[in-house]
PDB file of C-alpha atoms in Angstrom:
ATOM      1  CA  LYS L   1     122.809 101.827  84.608  1.00  0.00           C
ATOM      2  CA  THR L   2     125.382  99.156  85.176  1.00  0.00           C
ATOM      3  CA  ARG L   3     125.861  95.298  84.725  1.00  0.00           C
ATOM      4  CA  GLY L   4     126.471  93.219  88.037  1.00  0.00           C
ATOM      5  CA  CYS L   5     129.720  92.177  86.335  1.00  0.00           C
ATOM      6  CA  ASN L   6     130.919  95.844  86.382  1.00  0.00           C
ATOM      7  CA  ILE L   7     130.146  96.965  89.471  1.00  0.00           C
ATOM      8  CA  ASN L   8     133.723  97.718  90.432  1.00  0.00           C
ATOM      9  CA  GLY L   9     133.764 100.501  88.384  1.00  0.00           C
ATOM     10  CA  LEU L  10     131.582 102.039  91.256  1.00  0.00           C
ATOM     11  CA  LYS L  11     134.047 102.102  93.686  1.00  0.00           C
ATOM     12  CA  ASP L  12     135.795 105.291  93.296  1.00  0.00           C
ATOM     13  CA  LEU L  13     132.637 107.437  91.944  1.00  0.00           C
ATOM     14  CA  ASN L  14     131.482 108.847  95.133  1.00  0.00           C
ATOM     15  CA  LYS L  15     129.942 112.194  93.110  1.00  0.00           C
ATOM     16  CA  LEU L  16     127.730 109.965  91.343  1.00  0.00           C
ATOM     17  CA  LYS L  17     124.407 111.525  90.908  1.00  0.00           C
ATOM     18  CA  GLY L  18     120.957 110.954  89.865  1.00  0.00           C
ATOM     19  CA  GLU L  19     119.505 107.375  89.853  1.00  0.00           C
ATOM     20  CA  LEU L  20     121.459 104.068  89.189  1.00  0.00           C
ATOM     21  CA  SER L  21     119.857 100.738  88.078  1.00  0.00           C
ATOM     22  CA  ILE L  22     122.231  97.378  88.630  1.00  0.00           C
ATOM     23  CA  GLU L  23     121.383  94.708  86.782  1.00  0.00           C
ATOM     24  CA  GLY L  24     122.698  91.090  86.231  1.00  0.00           C
ATOM     25  CA  LEU L  25     122.876  90.695  90.422  1.00  0.00           C
ATOM     26  CA  GLY L  26     123.271  86.933  91.203  1.00  0.00           C
ATOM     27  CA  GLY L  27     123.723  83.927  88.935  1.00  0.00           C
ATOM     28  CA  GLY L  28     127.710  83.829  89.824  1.00  0.00           C
ATOM     29  CA  ARG L  29     128.296  87.333  88.055  1.00  0.00           C
ATOM     30  CA  VAL L  30     129.144  89.237  91.131  1.00  0.00           C
ATOM     31  CA  LYS L  31     131.028  88.434  94.335  1.00  0.00           C
ATOM     32  CA  GLU L  32     129.921  89.444  97.463  1.00  0.00           C
ATOM     33  CA  ILE L  33     133.063  91.054  98.235  1.00  0.00           C
ATOM     34  CA  ASP L  34     133.104  93.139  95.157  1.00  0.00           C
ATOM     35  CA  ALA L  35     129.551  94.372  95.956  1.00  0.00           C
ATOM     36  CA  LYS L  36     131.025  95.718  99.309  1.00  0.00           C
ATOM     37  CA  LYS L  37     133.902  97.259  97.593  1.00  0.00           C
ATOM     38  CA  ALA L  38     131.713  99.418  95.412  1.00  0.00           C
ATOM     39  CA  GLN L  39     130.607 101.495  98.862  1.00  0.00           C
ATOM     40  CA  LEU L  40     127.242 102.488  97.428  1.00  0.00           C
ATOM     41  CA  LYS L  41     126.532 103.674 100.928  1.00  0.00           C
ATOM     42  CA  GLU L  42     128.729 106.628 100.278  1.00  0.00           C
ATOM     43  CA  LYS L  43     127.313 107.771  96.860  1.00  0.00           C
ATOM     44  CA  HIS L  44     125.495 110.459  98.819  1.00  0.00           C
ATOM     45  CA  GLU L  45     124.369 112.595  95.583  1.00  0.00           C
ATOM     46  CA  LEU L  46     122.348 109.497  94.238  1.00  0.00           C
ATOM     47  CA  ILE L  47     118.636 110.365  94.589  1.00  0.00           C
ATOM     48  CA  GLY L  48     117.366 106.661  93.133  1.00  0.00           C
ATOM     49  CA  VAL L  49     118.651 103.143  93.541  1.00  0.00           C
ATOM     50  CA  LYS L  50     117.238 100.026  91.590  1.00  0.00           C
ATOM     51  CA  PHE L  51     118.282  96.583  91.922  1.00  0.00           C
ATOM     52  CA  TYR L  52     117.636  93.492  89.593  1.00  0.00           C
ATOM     53  CA  PHE L  53     118.209  90.239  90.955  1.00  0.00           C
ATOM     54  CA  GLU L  54     118.885  86.584  89.256  1.00  0.00           C
ATOM     55  CA  GLY L  55     120.188  83.251  90.897  1.00  0.00           C
ATOM     56  CA  ASN L  56     119.287  81.728  94.271  1.00  0.00           C
ATOM     57  CA  ALA L  57     118.210  83.178  97.134  1.00  0.00           C
ATOM     58  CA  SER L  58     121.296  82.874  99.468  1.00  0.00           C
ATOM     59  CA  GLU L  59     123.465  84.557  97.059  1.00  0.00           C
ATOM     60  CA  GLN L  60     121.351  87.243  96.537  1.00  0.00           C
ATOM     61  CA  ARG L  61     120.998  87.896 100.434  1.00  0.00           C
ATOM     62  CA  GLY L  62     124.653  88.441 100.489  1.00  0.00           C
ATOM     63  CA  LEU L  63     124.622  90.686  97.487  1.00  0.00           C
ATOM     64  CA  LEU L  64     121.908  93.049  98.961  1.00  0.00           C
ATOM     65  CA  GLU L  65     123.132  93.008 102.264  1.00  0.00           C
ATOM     66  CA  ALA L  66     126.597  94.602 100.950  1.00  0.00           C
ATOM     67  CA  LEU L  67     124.824  97.048  98.432  1.00  0.00           C
ATOM     68  CA  GLU L  68     123.206  99.290 101.129  1.00  0.00           C
ATOM     69  CA  PRO L  69     122.089 102.471  99.484  1.00  0.00           C
ATOM     70  CA  PRO L  70     122.685 105.681 100.930  1.00  0.00           C
ATOM     71  CA  HIS L  71     120.301 106.732 103.376  1.00  0.00           C
ATOM     72  CA  LYS L  72     118.971 109.971 101.838  1.00  0.00           C
ATOM     73  CA  ILE L  73     117.619 108.681  98.436  1.00  0.00           C
ATOM     74  CA  GLU L  74     114.148 109.352  97.053  1.00  0.00           C
ATOM     75  CA  ARG L  75     113.656 106.414  95.241  1.00  0.00           C
ATOM     76  CA  LEU L  76     114.423 102.672  95.970  1.00  0.00           C
ATOM     77  CA  GLY L  77     113.447  99.763  94.020  1.00  0.00           C
ATOM     78  CA  ASN L  78     113.956  95.911  94.194  1.00  0.00           C
ATOM     79  CA  CYS L  79     113.228  93.342  91.754  1.00  0.00           C
ATOM     80  CA  GLY L  80     113.568  89.592  91.507  1.00  0.00           C
ATOM     81  CA  TYR L  81     114.782  89.301  95.107  1.00  0.00           C
ATOM     82  CA  LYS L  82     113.962  85.952  96.672  1.00  0.00           C
ATOM     83  CA  GLY L  83     115.472  86.556  99.858  1.00  0.00           C
ATOM     84  CA  ASP L  84     114.073  88.134 103.001  1.00  0.00           C
ATOM     85  CA  GLY L  85     114.949  91.709 104.049  1.00  0.00           C
ATOM     86  CA  PRO L  86     118.481  92.864 104.384  1.00  0.00           C
ATOM     87  CA  THR L  87     119.615  94.256 107.885  1.00  0.00           C
ATOM     88  CA  TRP L  88     119.686  97.725 106.466  1.00  0.00           C
ATOM     89  CA  TYR L  89     116.234  97.944 105.734  1.00  0.00           C
ATOM     90  CA  LEU L  90     115.082  99.586 108.527  1.00  0.00           C
ATOM     91  CA  ASP L  91     112.911 102.835 109.009  1.00  0.00           C
ATOM     92  CA  THR L  92     115.318 104.533 110.881  1.00  0.00           C
ATOM     93  CA  ASN L  93     117.717 104.430 107.928  1.00  0.00           C
ATOM     94  CA  TYR L  94     115.179 105.420 105.310  1.00  0.00           C
ATOM     95  CA  GLY L  95     112.969 107.498 107.373  1.00  0.00           C
ATOM     96  CA  LYS L  96     112.465 110.324 104.493  1.00  0.00           C
ATOM     97  CA  LEU L  97     112.259 108.005 101.439  1.00  0.00           C
ATOM     98  CA  PRO L  98     109.096 109.072  99.289  1.00  0.00           C
ATOM     99  CA  MET L  99     108.910 106.081  96.973  1.00  0.00           C
ATOM    100  CA  LEU L 100     109.567 102.214  97.046  1.00  0.00           C
ATOM    101  CA  CYS L 101     108.920  99.543  94.409  1.00  0.00           C
ATOM    102  CA  LEU L 102     109.027  95.723  95.252  1.00  0.00           C
ATOM    103  CA  LYS L 103     108.641  93.434  92.284  1.00  0.00           C
ATOM    104  CA  GLY L 104     109.143  89.793  92.352  1.00  0.00           C
ATOM    105  CA  CYS L 105     110.440  89.531  95.810  1.00  0.00           C
ATOM    106  CA  ALA L 106     109.114  86.053  96.867  1.00  0.00           C
ATOM    107  CA  SER L 107     110.148  85.836 100.266  1.00  0.00           C
ATOM    108  CA  TRP L 108     109.447  89.831 101.238  1.00  0.00           C
ATOM    109  CA  VAL L 109     107.090  89.530 104.322  1.00  0.00           C
ATOM    110  CA  THR L 110     106.274  93.483 105.025  1.00  0.00           C
ATOM    111  CA  VAL L 111     106.876  96.920 104.058  1.00  0.00           C
ATOM    112  CA  ILE L 112     108.815  98.885 106.974  1.00  0.00           C
ATOM    113  CA  GLY L 113     106.403 101.525 108.176  1.00  0.00           C
ATOM    114  CA  ILE L 114     108.535 104.596 106.392  1.00  0.00           C
ATOM    115  CA  LYS L 115     106.035 107.542 107.510  1.00  0.00           C
ATOM    116  CA  SER L 116     107.440 109.643 104.750  1.00  0.00           C
ATOM    117  CA  LEU L 117     106.290 107.382 101.983  1.00  0.00           C
ATOM    118  CA  GLU L 118     104.302 108.945  99.039  1.00  0.00           C
ATOM    119  CA  GLU L 119     104.369 106.071  96.806  1.00  0.00           C
ATOM    120  CA  LEU L 120     104.270 102.465  96.880  1.00  0.00           C
ATOM    121  CA  GLU L 121     104.271 100.035  94.101  1.00  0.00           C
ATOM    122  CA  VAL L 122     104.205  96.170  95.211  1.00  0.00           C
ATOM    123  CA  SER L 123     103.939  92.999  92.417  1.00  0.00           C
ATOM    124  CA  GLY L 124     104.531  89.504  92.739  1.00  0.00           C
ATOM    125  CA  CYS L 125     105.448  89.535  96.449  1.00  0.00           C
ATOM    126  CA  PRO L 126     103.151  86.543  97.518  1.00  0.00           C
ATOM    127  CA  THR L 127     104.309  86.333 101.420  1.00  0.00           C
ATOM    128  CA  LEU L 128     103.481  90.072 101.778  1.00  0.00           C
ATOM    129  CA  CYS L 129     100.787  89.853 104.225  1.00  0.00           C
ATOM    130  CA  GLU L 130     100.276  93.493 105.758  1.00  0.00           C
ATOM    131  CA  LEU L 131     101.068  96.953 105.133  1.00  0.00           C
ATOM    132  CA  PRO L 132     101.991  99.537 107.856  1.00  0.00           C
ATOM    133  CA  ILE L 133     100.338 102.752 108.492  1.00  0.00           C
ATOM    134  CA  MET L 134     101.820 105.584 105.945  1.00  0.00           C
ATOM    135  CA  PRO L 135      99.998 108.688 106.689  1.00  0.00           C
ATOM    136  CA  LEU L 136     101.233 110.472 103.552  1.00  0.00           C
ATOM    137  CA  LEU L 137     101.063 107.955 100.871  1.00  0.00           C
ATOM    138  CA  LYS L 138      99.207 109.371  98.226  1.00  0.00           C
ATOM    139  CA  SER L 139      99.819 106.604  95.091  1.00  0.00           C
ATOM    140  CA  LEU L 140      99.398 102.722  96.016  1.00  0.00           C
ATOM    141  CA  GLU L 141      99.723 100.094  93.024  1.00  0.00           C
ATOM    142  CA  ILE L 142      99.700  96.428  94.421  1.00  0.00           C
ATOM    143  CA  SER L 143      99.155  93.098  92.335  1.00  0.00           C
ATOM    144  CA  LYS L 144      99.540  89.677  92.734  1.00  0.00           C
ATOM    145  CA  CYS L 145     100.475  89.525  96.371  1.00  0.00           C
ATOM    146  CA  ASP L 146      98.177  86.549  97.206  1.00  0.00           C
ATOM    147  CA  GLY L 147      98.998  86.746 100.909  1.00  0.00           C
ATOM    148  CA  LEU L 148      97.567  90.206 101.392  1.00  0.00           C
ATOM    149  CA  ASN L 149      93.671  89.945 103.054  1.00  0.00           C
ATOM    150  CA  THR L 150      93.141  93.532 103.964  1.00  0.00           C
ATOM    151  CA  ILE L 151      94.519  96.886 103.254  1.00  0.00           C
ATOM    152  CA  GLY L 152      94.646  99.800 105.995  1.00  0.00           C
ATOM    153  CA  ASP L 153      93.301 103.039 106.124  1.00  0.00           C
ATOM    154  CA  PHE L 154      95.289 105.874 104.195  1.00  0.00           C
ATOM    155  CA  ARG L 155      93.742 108.869 104.686  1.00  0.00           C
ATOM    156  CA  ALA L 156      95.819 110.838 101.921  1.00  0.00           C
ATOM    157  CA  LEU L 157      95.802 108.598  99.235  1.00  0.00           C
ATOM    158  CA  LYS L 158      94.783 109.846  95.906  1.00  0.00           C
ATOM    159  CA  TRP L 159      95.379 106.893  93.672  1.00  0.00           C
ATOM    160  CA  LEU L 160      94.614 103.240  94.218  1.00  0.00           C
ATOM    161  CA  LYS L 161      95.331 100.646  91.863  1.00  0.00           C
ATOM    162  CA  LEU L 162      94.587  96.505  92.843  1.00  0.00           C
ATOM    163  CA  PHE L 163      95.261  94.155  90.343  1.00  0.00           C
ATOM    164  CA  ASN L 164      95.167  90.197  90.807  1.00  0.00           C
ATOM    165  CA  LEU L 165      94.859  89.673  94.377  1.00  0.00           C
ATOM    166  CA  ASN L 166      93.258  86.348  94.995  1.00  0.00           C
ATOM    167  CA  ILE L 167      92.583  86.485  98.778  1.00  0.00           C
ATOM    168  CA  LEU L 168      91.783  90.320  99.318  1.00  0.00           C
ATOM    169  CA  LYS L 169      88.495  90.556 101.197  1.00  0.00           C
ATOM    170  CA  GLN L 170      88.419  94.090 102.589  1.00  0.00           C
ATOM    171  CA  LEU L 171      89.574  97.595 101.941  1.00  0.00           C
ATOM    172  CA  PRO L 172      88.934 100.886 104.272  1.00  0.00           C
ATOM    173  CA  THR L 173      85.432 102.070 103.920  1.00  0.00           C
ATOM    174  CA  SER L 174      86.449 105.365 103.726  1.00  0.00           C
ATOM    175  CA  LEU L 175      89.015 107.104 101.521  1.00  0.00           C
ATOM    176  CA  PRO L 176      88.478 110.708 102.008  1.00  0.00           C
ATOM    177  CA  SER L 177      90.957 111.915  99.539  1.00  0.00           C
ATOM    178  CA  LEU L 178      90.808 109.266  96.783  1.00  0.00           C
ATOM    179  CA  GLU L 179      90.505 110.624  93.198  1.00  0.00           C
ATOM    180  CA  LYS L 180      91.179 107.627  91.131  1.00  0.00           C
ATOM    181  CA  LEU L 181      90.249 103.674  91.785  1.00  0.00           C
ATOM    182  CA  ASP L 182      91.379 101.189  89.370  1.00  0.00           C
ATOM    183  CA  MET L 183      90.355  97.520  90.385  1.00  0.00           C
ATOM    184  CA  LYS L 184      90.618  94.165  88.212  1.00  0.00           C
ATOM    185  CA  ASN L 185      90.939  90.348  89.010  1.00  0.00           C
ATOM    186  CA  LEU L 186      89.727  90.492  92.822  1.00  0.00           C
ATOM    187  CA  PRO L 187      87.705  87.204  93.179  1.00  0.00           C
ATOM    188  CA  ASN L 188      87.067  87.497  96.736  1.00  0.00           C
ATOM    189  CA  TRP L 189      86.618  91.065  97.254  1.00  0.00           C
ATOM    190  CA  GLU L 190      83.491  91.830  99.259  1.00  0.00           C
ATOM    191  CA  SER L 191      83.656  95.362 100.953  1.00  0.00           C
ATOM    192  CA  THR L 192      81.742  98.340 100.633  1.00  0.00           C
ATOM    193  CA  PHE L 193      83.001 101.869 100.341  1.00  0.00           C
ATOM    194  CA  THR L 194      80.891 104.663 102.218  1.00  0.00           C
ATOM    195  CA  SER L 195      82.908 107.636 101.719  1.00  0.00           C
ATOM    196  CA  MET L 196      84.991 108.844  99.171  1.00  0.00           C
ATOM    197  CA  PRO L 197      83.886 112.515  98.391  1.00  0.00           C
ATOM    198  CA  CYS L 198      86.682 113.098  95.856  1.00  0.00           C
ATOM    199  CA  LEU L 199      86.675 110.606  93.815  1.00  0.00           C
ATOM    200  CA  ARG L 200      86.702 111.376  90.030  1.00  0.00           C
ATOM    201  CA  LYS L 201      87.403 108.178  87.972  1.00  0.00           C
ATOM    202  CA  VAL L 202      86.484 104.587  88.908  1.00  0.00           C
ATOM    203  CA  SER L 203      87.386 101.391  87.004  1.00  0.00           C
ATOM    204  CA  PHE L 204      86.134  97.791  88.099  1.00  0.00           C
ATOM    205  CA  GLU L 205      87.044  94.695  86.329  1.00  0.00           C
ATOM    206  CA  ASN L 206      86.212  90.941  87.256  1.00  0.00           C
ATOM    207  CA  CYS L 207      85.120  91.281  90.826  1.00  0.00           C
ATOM    208  CA  PRO L 208      82.301  88.981  91.078  1.00  0.00           C
ATOM    209  CA  LYS L 209      81.776  89.417  94.837  1.00  0.00           C
ATOM    210  CA  MET L 210      81.464  93.356  94.515  1.00  0.00           C
ATOM    211  CA  ARG L 211      78.757  94.670  96.777  1.00  0.00           C
ATOM    212  CA  THR L 212      79.402  98.378  95.664  1.00  0.00           C
ATOM    213  CA  VAL L 213      77.623  99.607  92.369  1.00  0.00           C
ATOM    214  CA  LEU L 214      79.057 102.137  90.284  1.00  0.00           C
ATOM    215  CA  GLY L 215      76.093 104.401  91.016  1.00  0.00           C
ATOM    216  CA  ASP L 216      77.388 104.822  94.587  1.00  0.00           C
ATOM    217  CA  PHE L 217      79.761 107.286  93.003  1.00  0.00           C
ATOM    218  CA  PRO L 218      77.998 110.065  91.283  1.00  0.00           C
ATOM    219  CA  HIS L 219      80.697 112.581  90.882  1.00  0.00           C
ATOM    220  CA  ALA L 220      83.101 109.806  89.186  1.00  0.00           C
ATOM    221  CA  TYR L 221      83.718 108.852  85.756  1.00  0.00           C
ATOM    222  CA  THR L 222      83.343 105.118  85.501  1.00  0.00           C
ATOM    223  CA  LYS L 223      84.352 102.194  82.702  1.00  0.00           C
TER     224      LYS L 223
END
């Protein structure tokens, strides 16, 4: 873990291993030129990178552009970022990424279509309007994303957690691999499930328009 003001110390650490968290990005603490000198892209032995941003969107945009992570990482996280996606944020660069976490990214419009993605967590991203097809996705957690009104068909999904989504209306009617379903504060969700043969645990709270009833899940533990 490093604070933004100490980012210069990363320049010569090309053998850095494990997971790296960089906090305090923005607020005048870090210059874009220093972020580039850190040469984060060359830290090929890192398996995870997580950014924590402060300050204004224009400053953050330059910093994130300069802090391109190595392309073979397994976990990527971005918290508190106010700008749009950087140019390196492409599925061609991170086509083997298994885990992505986006929190408090106010202008993040979409999740890139990473076919290898197995775990996705998105929270506080109000402009996010759609999710791409992710055939290997097993765990999906979404909260406070008021631009999202539908969720696509994820046939490998085992765990689905949806909290505080004000305009979400529809989910796939068939989730054949789903084992755990957790839904809370979905005021406009109306859709009904027809096929969830693997479901073992389900929780609904404050879903006033829900058409599905708990008796539709005879093999699931409900609460």
